[in-house]
mmCIF file with all atom_site columns, C-alpha atoms in Angstrom:
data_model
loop_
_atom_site.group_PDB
_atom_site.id
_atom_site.type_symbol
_atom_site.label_atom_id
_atom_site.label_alt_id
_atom_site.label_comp_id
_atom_site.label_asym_id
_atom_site.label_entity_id
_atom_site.label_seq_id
_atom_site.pdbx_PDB_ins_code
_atom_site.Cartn_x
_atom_site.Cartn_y
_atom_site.Cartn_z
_atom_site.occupancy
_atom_site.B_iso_or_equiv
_atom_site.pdbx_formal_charge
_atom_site.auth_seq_id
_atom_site.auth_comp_id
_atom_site.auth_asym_id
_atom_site.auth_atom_id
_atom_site.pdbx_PDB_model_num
ATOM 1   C CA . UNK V 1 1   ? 33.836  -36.737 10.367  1.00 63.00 ? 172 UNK V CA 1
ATOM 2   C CA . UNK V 1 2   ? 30.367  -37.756 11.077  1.00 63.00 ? 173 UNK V CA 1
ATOM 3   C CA . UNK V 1 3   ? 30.446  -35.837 14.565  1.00 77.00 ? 174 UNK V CA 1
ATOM 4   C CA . UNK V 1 4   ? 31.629  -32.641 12.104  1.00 76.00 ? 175 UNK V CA 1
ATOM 5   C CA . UNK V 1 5   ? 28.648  -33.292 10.185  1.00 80.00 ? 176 UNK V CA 1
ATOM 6   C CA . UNK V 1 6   ? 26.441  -33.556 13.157  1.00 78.00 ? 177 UNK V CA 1
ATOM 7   C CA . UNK V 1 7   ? 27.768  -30.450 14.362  1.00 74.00 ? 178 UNK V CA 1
ATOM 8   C CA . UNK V 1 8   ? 27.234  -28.089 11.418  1.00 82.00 ? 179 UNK V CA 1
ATOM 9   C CA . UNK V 1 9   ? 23.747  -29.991 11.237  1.00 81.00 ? 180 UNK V CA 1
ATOM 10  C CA . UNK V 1 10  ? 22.536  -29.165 14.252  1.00 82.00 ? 181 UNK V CA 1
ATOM 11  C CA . UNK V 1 11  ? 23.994  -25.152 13.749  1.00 83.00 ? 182 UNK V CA 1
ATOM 12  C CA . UNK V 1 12  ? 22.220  -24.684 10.677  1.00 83.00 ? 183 UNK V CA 1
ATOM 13  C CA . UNK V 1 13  ? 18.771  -26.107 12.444  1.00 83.00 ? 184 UNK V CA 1
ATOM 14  C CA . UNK V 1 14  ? 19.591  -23.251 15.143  1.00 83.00 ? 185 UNK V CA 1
ATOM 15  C CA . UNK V 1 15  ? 20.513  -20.595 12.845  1.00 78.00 ? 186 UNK V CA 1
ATOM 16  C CA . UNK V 1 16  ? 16.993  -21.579 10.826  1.00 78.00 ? 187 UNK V CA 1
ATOM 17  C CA . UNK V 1 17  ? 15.011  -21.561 14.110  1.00 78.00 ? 188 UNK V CA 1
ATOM 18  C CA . UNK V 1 18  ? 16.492  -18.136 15.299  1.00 77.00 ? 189 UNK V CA 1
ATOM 19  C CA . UNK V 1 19  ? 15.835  -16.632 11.783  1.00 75.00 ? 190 UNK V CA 1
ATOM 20  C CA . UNK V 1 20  ? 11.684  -18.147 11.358  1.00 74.00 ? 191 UNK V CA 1
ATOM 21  C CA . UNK V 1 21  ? 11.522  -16.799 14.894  1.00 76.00 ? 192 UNK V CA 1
ATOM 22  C CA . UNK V 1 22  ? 12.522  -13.356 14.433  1.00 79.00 ? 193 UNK V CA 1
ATOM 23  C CA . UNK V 1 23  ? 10.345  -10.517 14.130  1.00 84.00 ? 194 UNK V CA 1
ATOM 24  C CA . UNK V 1 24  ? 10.839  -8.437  10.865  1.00 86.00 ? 195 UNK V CA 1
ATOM 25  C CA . UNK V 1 25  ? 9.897   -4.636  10.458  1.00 90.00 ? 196 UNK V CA 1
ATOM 26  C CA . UNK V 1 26  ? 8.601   -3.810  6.923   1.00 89.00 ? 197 UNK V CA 1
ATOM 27  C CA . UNK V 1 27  ? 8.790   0.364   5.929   1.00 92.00 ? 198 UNK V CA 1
ATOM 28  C CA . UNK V 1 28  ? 6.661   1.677   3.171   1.00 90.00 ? 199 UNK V CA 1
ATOM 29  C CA . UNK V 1 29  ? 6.838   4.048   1.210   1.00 92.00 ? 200 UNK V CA 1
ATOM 30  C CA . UNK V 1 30  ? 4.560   5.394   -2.004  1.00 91.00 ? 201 UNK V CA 1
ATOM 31  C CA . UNK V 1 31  ? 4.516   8.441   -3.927  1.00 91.00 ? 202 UNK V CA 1
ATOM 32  C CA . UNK V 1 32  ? 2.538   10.200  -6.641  1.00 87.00 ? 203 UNK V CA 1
ATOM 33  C CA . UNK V 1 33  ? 2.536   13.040  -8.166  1.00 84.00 ? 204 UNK V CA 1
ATOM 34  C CA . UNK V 1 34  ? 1.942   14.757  -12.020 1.00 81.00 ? 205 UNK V CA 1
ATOM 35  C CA . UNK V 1 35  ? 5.777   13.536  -12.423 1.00 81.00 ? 206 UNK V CA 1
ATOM 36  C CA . UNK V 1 36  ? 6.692   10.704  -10.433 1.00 82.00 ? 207 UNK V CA 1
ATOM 37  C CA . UNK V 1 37  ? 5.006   7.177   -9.272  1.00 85.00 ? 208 UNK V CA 1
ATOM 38  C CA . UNK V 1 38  ? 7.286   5.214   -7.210  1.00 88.00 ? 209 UNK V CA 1
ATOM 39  C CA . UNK V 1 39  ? 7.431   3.337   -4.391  1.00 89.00 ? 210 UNK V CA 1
ATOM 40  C CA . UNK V 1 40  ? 10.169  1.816   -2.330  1.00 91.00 ? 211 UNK V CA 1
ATOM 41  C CA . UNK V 1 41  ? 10.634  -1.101  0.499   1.00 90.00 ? 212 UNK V CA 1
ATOM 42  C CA . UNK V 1 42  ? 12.504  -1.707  3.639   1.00 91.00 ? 213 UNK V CA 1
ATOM 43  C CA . UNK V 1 43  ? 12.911  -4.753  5.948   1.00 89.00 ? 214 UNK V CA 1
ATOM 44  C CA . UNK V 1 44  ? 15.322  -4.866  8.652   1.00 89.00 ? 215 UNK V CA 1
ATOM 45  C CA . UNK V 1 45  ? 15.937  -7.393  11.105  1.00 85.00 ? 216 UNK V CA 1
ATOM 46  C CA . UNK V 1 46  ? 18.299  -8.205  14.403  1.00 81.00 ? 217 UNK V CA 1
ATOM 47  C CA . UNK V 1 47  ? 17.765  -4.336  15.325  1.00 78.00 ? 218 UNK V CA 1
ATOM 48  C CA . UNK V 1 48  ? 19.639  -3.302  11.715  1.00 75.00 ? 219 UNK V CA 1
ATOM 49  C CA . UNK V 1 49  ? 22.474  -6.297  11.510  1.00 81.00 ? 220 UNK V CA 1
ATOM 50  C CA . UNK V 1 50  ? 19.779  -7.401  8.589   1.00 80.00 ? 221 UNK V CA 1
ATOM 51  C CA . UNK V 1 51  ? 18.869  -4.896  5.911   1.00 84.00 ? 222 UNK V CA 1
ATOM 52  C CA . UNK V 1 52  ? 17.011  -5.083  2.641   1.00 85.00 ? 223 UNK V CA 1
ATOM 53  C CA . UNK V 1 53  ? 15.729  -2.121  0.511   1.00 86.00 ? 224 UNK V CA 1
ATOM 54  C CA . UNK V 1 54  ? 13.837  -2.048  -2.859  1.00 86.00 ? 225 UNK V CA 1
ATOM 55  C CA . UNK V 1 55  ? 12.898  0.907   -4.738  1.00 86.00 ? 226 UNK V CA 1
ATOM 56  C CA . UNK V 1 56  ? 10.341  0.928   -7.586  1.00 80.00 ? 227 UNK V CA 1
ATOM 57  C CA . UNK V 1 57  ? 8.799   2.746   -10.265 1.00 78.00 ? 228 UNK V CA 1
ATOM 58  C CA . UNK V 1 58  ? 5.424   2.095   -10.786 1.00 72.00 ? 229 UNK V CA 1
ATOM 59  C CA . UNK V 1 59  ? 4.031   2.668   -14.122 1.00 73.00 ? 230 UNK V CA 1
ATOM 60  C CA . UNK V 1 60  ? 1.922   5.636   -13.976 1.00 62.00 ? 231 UNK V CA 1
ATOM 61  C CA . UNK V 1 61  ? -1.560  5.199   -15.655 1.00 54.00 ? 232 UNK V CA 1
ATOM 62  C CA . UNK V 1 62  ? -3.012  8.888   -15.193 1.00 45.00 ? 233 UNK V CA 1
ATOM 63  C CA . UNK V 1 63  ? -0.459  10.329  -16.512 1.00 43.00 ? 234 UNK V CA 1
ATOM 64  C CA . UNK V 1 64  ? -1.085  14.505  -17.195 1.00 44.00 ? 235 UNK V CA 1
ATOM 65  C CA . UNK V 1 65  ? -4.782  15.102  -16.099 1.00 42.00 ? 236 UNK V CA 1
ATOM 66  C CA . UNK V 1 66  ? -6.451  16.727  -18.871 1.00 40.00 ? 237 UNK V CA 1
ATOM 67  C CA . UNK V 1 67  ? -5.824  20.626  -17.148 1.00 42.00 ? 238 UNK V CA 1
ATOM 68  C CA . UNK V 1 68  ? -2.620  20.609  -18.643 1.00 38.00 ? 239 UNK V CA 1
ATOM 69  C CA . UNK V 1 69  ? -3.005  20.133  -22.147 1.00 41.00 ? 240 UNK V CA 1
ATOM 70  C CA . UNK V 1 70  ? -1.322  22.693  -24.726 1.00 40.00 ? 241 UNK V CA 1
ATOM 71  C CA . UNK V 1 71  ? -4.643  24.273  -24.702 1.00 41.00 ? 242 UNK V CA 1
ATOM 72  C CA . UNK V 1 72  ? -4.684  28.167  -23.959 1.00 39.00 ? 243 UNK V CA 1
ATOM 73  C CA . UNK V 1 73  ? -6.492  28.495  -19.997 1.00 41.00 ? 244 UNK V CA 1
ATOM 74  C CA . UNK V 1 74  ? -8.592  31.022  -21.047 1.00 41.00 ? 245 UNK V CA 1
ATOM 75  C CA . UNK V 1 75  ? -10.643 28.735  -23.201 1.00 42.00 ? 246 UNK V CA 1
ATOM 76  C CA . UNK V 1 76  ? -11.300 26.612  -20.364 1.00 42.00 ? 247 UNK V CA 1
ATOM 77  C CA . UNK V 1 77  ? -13.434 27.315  -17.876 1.00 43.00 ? 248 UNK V CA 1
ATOM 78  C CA . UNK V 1 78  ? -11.456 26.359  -13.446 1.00 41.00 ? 249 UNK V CA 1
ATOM 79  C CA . UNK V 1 79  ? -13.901 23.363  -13.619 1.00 42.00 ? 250 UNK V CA 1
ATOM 80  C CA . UNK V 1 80  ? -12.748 22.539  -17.502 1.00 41.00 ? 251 UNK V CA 1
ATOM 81  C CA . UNK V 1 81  ? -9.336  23.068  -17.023 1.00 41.00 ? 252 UNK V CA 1
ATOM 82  C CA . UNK V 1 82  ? -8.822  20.873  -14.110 1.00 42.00 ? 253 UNK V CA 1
ATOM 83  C CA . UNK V 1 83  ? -10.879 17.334  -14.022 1.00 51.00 ? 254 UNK V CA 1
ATOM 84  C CA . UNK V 1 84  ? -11.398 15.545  -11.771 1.00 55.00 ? 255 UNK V CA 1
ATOM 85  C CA . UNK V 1 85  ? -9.982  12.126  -13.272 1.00 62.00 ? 256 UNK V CA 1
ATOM 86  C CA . UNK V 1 86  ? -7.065  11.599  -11.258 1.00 60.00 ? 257 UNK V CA 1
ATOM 87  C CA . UNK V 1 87  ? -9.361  11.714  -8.499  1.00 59.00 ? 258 UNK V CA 1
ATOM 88  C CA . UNK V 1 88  ? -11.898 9.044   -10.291 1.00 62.00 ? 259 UNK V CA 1
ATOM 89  C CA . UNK V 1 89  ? -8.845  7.523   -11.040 1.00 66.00 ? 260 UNK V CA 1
ATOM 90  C CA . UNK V 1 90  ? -7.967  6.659   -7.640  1.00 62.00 ? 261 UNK V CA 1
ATOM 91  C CA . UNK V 1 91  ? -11.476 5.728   -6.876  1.00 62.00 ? 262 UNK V CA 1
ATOM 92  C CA . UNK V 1 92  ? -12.173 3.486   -9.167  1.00 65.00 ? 263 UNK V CA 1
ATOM 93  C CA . UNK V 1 93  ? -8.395  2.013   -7.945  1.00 67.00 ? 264 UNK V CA 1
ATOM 94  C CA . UNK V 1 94  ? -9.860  1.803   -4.480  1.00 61.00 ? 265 UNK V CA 1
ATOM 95  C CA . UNK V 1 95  ? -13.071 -0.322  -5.676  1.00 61.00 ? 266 UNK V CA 1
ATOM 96  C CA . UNK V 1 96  ? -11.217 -2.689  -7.417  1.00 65.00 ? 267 UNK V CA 1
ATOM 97  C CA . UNK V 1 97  ? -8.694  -3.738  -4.495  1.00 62.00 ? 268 UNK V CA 1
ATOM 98  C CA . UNK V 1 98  ? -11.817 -3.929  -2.440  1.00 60.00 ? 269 UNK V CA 1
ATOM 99  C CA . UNK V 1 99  ? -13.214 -6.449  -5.055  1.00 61.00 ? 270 UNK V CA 1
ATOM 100 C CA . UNK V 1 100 ? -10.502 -8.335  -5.211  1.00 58.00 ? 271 UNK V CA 1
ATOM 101 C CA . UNK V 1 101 ? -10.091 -8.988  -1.583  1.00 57.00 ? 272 UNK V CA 1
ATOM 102 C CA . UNK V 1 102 ? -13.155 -9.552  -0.863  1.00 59.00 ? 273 UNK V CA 1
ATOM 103 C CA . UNK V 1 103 ? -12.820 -12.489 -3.770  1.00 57.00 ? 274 UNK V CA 1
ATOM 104 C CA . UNK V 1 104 ? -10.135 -14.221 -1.427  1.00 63.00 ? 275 UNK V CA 1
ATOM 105 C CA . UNK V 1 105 ? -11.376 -12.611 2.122   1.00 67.00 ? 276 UNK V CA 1
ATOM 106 C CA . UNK V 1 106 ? -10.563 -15.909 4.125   1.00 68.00 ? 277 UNK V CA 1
ATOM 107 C CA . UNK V 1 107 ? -7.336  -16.972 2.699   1.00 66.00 ? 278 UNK V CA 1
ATOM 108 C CA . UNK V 1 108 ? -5.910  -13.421 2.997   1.00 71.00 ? 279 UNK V CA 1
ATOM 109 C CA . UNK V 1 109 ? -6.851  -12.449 6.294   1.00 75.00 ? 280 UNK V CA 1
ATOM 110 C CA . UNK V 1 110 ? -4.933  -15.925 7.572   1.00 72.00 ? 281 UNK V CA 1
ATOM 111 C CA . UNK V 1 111 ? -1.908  -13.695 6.380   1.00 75.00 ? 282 UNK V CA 1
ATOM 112 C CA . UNK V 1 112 ? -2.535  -10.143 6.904   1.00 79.00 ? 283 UNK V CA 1
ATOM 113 C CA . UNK V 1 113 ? -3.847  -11.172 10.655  1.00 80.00 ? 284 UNK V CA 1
ATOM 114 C CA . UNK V 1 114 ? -0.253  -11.449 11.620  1.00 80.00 ? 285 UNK V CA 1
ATOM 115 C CA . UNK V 1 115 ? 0.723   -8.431  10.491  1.00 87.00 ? 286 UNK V CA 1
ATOM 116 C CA . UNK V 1 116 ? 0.752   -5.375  13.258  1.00 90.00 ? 287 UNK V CA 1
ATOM 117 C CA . UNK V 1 117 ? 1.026   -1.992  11.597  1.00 92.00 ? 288 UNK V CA 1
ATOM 118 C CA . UNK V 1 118 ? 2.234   0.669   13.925  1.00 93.00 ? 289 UNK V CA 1
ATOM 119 C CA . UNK V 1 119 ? 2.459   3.535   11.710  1.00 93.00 ? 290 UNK V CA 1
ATOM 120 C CA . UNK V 1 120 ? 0.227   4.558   8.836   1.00 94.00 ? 291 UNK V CA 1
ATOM 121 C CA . UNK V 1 121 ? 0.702   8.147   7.450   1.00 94.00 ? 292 UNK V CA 1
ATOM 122 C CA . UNK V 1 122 ? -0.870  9.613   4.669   1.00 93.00 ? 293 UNK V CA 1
ATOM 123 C CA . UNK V 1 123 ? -0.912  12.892  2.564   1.00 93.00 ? 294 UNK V CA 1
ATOM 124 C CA . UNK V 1 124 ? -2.826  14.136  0.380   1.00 92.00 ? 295 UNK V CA 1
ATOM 125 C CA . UNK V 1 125 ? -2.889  17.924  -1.594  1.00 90.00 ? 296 UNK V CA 1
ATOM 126 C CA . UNK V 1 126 ? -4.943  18.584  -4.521  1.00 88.00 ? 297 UNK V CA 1
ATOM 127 C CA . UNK V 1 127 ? -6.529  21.740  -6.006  1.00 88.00 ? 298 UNK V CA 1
ATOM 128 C CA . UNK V 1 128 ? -9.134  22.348  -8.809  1.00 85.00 ? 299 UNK V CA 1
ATOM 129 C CA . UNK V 1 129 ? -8.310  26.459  -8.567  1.00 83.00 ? 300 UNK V CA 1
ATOM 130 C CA . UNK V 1 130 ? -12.183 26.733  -7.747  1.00 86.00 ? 301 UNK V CA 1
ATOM 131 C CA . UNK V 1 131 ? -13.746 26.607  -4.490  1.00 88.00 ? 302 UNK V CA 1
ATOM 132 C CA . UNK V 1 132 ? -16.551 24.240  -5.052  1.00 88.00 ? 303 UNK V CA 1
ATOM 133 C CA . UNK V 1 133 ? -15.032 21.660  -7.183  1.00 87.00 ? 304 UNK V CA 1
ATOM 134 C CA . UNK V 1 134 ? -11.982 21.121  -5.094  1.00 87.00 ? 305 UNK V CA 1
ATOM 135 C CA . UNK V 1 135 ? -14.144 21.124  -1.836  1.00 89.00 ? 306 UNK V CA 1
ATOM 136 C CA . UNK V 1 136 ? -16.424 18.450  -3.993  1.00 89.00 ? 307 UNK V CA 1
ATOM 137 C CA . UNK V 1 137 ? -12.995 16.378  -4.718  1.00 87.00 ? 308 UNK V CA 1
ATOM 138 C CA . UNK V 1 138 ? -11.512 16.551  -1.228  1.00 88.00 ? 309 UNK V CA 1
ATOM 139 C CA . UNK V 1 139 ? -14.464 14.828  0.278   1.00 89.00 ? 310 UNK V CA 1
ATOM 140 C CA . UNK V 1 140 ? -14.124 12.244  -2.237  1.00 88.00 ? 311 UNK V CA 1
ATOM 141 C CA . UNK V 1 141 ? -10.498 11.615  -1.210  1.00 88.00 ? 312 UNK V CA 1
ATOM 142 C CA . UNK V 1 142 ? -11.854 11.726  2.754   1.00 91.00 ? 313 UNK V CA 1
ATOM 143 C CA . UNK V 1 143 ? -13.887 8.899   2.102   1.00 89.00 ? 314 UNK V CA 1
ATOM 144 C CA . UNK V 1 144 ? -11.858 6.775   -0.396  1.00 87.00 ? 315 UNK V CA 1
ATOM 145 C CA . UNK V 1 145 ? -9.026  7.014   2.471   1.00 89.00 ? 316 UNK V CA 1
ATOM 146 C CA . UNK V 1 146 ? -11.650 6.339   4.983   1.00 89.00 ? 317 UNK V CA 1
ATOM 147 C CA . UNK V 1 147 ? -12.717 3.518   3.082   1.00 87.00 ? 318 UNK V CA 1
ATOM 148 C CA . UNK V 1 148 ? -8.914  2.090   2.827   1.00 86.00 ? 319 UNK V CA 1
ATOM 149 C CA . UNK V 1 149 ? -8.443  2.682   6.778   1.00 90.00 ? 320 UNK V CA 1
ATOM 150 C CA . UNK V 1 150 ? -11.329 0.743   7.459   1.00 89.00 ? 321 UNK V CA 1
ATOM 151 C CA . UNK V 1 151 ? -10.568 -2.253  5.232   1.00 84.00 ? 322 UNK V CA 1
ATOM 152 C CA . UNK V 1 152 ? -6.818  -1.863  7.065   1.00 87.00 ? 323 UNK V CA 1
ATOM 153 C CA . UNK V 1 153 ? -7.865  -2.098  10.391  1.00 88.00 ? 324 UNK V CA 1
ATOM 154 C CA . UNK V 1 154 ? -10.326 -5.017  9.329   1.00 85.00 ? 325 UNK V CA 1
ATOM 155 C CA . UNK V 1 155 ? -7.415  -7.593  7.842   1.00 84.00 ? 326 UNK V CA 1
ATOM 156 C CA . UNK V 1 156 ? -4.267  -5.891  9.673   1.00 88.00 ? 327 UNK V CA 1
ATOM 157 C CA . UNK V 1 157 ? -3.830  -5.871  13.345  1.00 88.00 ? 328 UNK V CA 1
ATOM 158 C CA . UNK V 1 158 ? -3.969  -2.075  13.398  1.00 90.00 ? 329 UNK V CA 1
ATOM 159 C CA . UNK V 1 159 ? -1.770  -1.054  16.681  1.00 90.00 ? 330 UNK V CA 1
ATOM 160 C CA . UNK V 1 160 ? -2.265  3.161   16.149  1.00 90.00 ? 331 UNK V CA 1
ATOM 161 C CA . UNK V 1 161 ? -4.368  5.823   14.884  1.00 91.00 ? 332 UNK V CA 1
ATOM 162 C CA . UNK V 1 162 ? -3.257  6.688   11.242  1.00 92.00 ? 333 UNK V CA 1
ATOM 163 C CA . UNK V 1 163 ? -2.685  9.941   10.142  1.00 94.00 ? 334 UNK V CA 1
ATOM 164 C CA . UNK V 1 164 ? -4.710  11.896  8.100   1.00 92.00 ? 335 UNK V CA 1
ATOM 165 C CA . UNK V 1 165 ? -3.689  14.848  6.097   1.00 93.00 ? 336 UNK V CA 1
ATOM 166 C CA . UNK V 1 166 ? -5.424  16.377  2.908   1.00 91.00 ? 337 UNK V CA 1
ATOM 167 C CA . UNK V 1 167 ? -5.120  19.634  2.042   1.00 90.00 ? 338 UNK V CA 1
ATOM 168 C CA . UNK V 1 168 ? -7.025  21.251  -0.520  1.00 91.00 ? 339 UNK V CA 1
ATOM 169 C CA . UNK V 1 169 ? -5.632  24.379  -2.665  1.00 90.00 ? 340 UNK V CA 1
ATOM 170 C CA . UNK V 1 170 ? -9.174  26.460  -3.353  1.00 87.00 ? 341 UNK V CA 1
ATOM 171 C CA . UNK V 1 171 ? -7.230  29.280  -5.173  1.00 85.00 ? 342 UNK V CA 1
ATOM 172 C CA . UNK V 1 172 ? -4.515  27.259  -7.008  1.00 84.00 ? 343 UNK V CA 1
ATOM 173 C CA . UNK V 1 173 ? -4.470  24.294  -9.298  1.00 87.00 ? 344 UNK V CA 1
ATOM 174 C CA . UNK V 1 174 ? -2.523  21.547  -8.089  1.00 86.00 ? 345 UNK V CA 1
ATOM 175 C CA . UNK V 1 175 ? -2.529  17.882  -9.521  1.00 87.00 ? 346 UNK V CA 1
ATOM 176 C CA . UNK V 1 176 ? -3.115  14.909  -7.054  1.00 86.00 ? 347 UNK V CA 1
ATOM 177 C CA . UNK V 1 177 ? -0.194  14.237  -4.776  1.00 89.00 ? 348 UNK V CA 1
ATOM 178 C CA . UNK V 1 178 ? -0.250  11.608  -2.653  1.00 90.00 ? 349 UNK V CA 1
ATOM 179 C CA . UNK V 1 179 ? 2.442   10.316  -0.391  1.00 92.00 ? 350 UNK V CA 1
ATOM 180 C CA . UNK V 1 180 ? 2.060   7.401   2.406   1.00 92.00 ? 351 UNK V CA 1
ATOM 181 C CA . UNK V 1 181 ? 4.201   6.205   4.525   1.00 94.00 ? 352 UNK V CA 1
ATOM 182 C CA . UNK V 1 182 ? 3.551   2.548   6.592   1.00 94.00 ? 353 UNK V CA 1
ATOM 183 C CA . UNK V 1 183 ? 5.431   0.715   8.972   1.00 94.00 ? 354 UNK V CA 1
ATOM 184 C CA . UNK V 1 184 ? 4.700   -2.834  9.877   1.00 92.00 ? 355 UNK V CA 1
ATOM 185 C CA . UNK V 1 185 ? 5.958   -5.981  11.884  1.00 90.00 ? 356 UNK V CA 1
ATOM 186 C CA . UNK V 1 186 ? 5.489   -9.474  11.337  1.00 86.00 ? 357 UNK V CA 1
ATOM 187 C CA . UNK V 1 187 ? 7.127   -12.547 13.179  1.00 83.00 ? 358 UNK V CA 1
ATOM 188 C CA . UNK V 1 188 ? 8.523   -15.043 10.256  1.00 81.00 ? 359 UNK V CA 1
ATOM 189 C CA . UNK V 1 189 ? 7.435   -18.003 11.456  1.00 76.00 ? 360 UNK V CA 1
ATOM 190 C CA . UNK V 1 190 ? 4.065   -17.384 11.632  1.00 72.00 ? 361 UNK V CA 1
ATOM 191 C CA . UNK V 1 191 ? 3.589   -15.471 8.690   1.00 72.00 ? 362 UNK V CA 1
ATOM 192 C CA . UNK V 1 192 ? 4.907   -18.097 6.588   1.00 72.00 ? 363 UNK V CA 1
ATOM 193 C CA . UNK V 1 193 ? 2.780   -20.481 7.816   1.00 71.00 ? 364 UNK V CA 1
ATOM 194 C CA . UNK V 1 194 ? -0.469  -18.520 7.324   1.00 67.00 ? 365 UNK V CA 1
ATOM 195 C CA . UNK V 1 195 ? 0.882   -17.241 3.136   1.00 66.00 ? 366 UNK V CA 1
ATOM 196 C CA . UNK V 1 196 ? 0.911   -21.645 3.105   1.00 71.00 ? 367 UNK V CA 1
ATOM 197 C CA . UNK V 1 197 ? -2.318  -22.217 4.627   1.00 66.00 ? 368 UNK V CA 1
ATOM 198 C CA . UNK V 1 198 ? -3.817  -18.961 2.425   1.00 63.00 ? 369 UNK V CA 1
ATOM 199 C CA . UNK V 1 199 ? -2.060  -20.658 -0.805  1.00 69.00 ? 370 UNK V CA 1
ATOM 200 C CA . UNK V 1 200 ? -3.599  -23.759 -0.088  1.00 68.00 ? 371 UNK V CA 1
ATOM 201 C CA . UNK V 1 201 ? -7.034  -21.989 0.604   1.00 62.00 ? 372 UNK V CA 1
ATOM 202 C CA . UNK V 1 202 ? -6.824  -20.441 -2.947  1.00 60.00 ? 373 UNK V CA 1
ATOM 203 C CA . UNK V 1 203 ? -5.554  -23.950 -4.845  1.00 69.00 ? 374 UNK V CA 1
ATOM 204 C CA . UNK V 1 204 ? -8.973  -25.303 -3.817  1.00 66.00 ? 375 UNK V CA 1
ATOM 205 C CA . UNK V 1 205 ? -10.840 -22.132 -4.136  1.00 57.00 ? 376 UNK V CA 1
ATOM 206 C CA . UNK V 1 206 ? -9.254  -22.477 -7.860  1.00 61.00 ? 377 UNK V CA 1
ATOM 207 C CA . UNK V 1 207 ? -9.695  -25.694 -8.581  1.00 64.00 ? 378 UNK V CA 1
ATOM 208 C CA . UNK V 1 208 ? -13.358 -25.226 -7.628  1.00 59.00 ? 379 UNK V CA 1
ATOM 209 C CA . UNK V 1 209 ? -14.071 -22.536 -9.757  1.00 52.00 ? 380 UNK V CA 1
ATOM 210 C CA . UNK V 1 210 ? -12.899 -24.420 -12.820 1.00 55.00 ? 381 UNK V CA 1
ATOM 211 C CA . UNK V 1 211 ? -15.156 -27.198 -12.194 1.00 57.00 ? 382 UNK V CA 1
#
């Protein structure tokens, strides 16, 4: 009995070491558009004998953009009927992840550090129906998404050169649509190791900010 025990002990410790030393690949995917705001999860492991997907929908604060009110377009003017909020929206999105990682920069790099990406995709299409407005709104979106690559590349271990795509619609009106697309892969062992060290960073950075 006790060599049974011993037995199914020392399985389980091999089963536990094979599993915190496997390497897990994490897909990502988000959407947005007028209608929709989801986005959905993947992890597989042992080359597919270990699957897990997880879709979501994410509560959508924009909502319709102004343009598309029940207001008649012809008492709008192209720059009137189409705002720019969804763009500001995203923006001001954008400033407050920054903020908020910044807050914990130390204690969530000890994670993210162990993280390679090797794919990072992202579209973009939006249109004002005037020239100069949606020109004005896709260089906004350039450097928001520059922004987010940089701050990617400065916590992840960024293995490839993302992809890029926004297209702008000068002559039609188009709501923001946004669609990215990530891949990433993390060894088990050592991630979980790093989310107890950052934990354990943020406890004290807690507890000292309540003193």
């Amino acid at each position: 009995m006790l060599s049974l025990l011993l037995y199914i002990s020392i399985a389980v410790l091999i089963l536990i070491s094979i599993f915190l030393l496997s390497k897990a690949t994490i897909s990502i995917e988000y959407y947005h558009n007028q209608d929709k705001h989801e986005a959905s999860i993947k992890v597989v492991m042992w080359k597919g004998l270990i699957k897990f997907s997880k879709e979501v929908q994410l509560p959508d604060d924009m909502d319709k953009p102004p343009s598309y009110d029940n207001e008649s377009e012809h008492e709008k003017s192209p720059e009137e009927s189409v705002s720019m909020d969804d763009v500001q929206a995203a923006f001001q999105n954008f400033k407050d992840m920054l903020s908020q990682i910044r807050s914990y920069h130390f204690a969530v790099k000890k994670v993210t550090s162990k993280i390679k990406i090797t794919d990072l995709q992202i579209k973009m299409h939006y249109g004002t129906g005037e020239a100069s407005s949606t020109a004005f709104a896709t260089g906004t979106l350039w450097s928001v998404t520059g922004g987010l690559i940089g701050i990617i590349s400065h916590y992840f271990l960024l293995m490839m050169q993302p992809k890029i795509d926004i297209i702008p619609y000068f002559s039609v009106r188009k709501p923001l649509e946004t669609k990215i697309e990530c891949i990433a892969n993390l060894r088990i062992a050592k991630t979980m190791l790093a989310g107890l060290k950052m934990a354990r960073s943020l406890r004290k950075a807690t507890m000292q900010m309540h003193k």
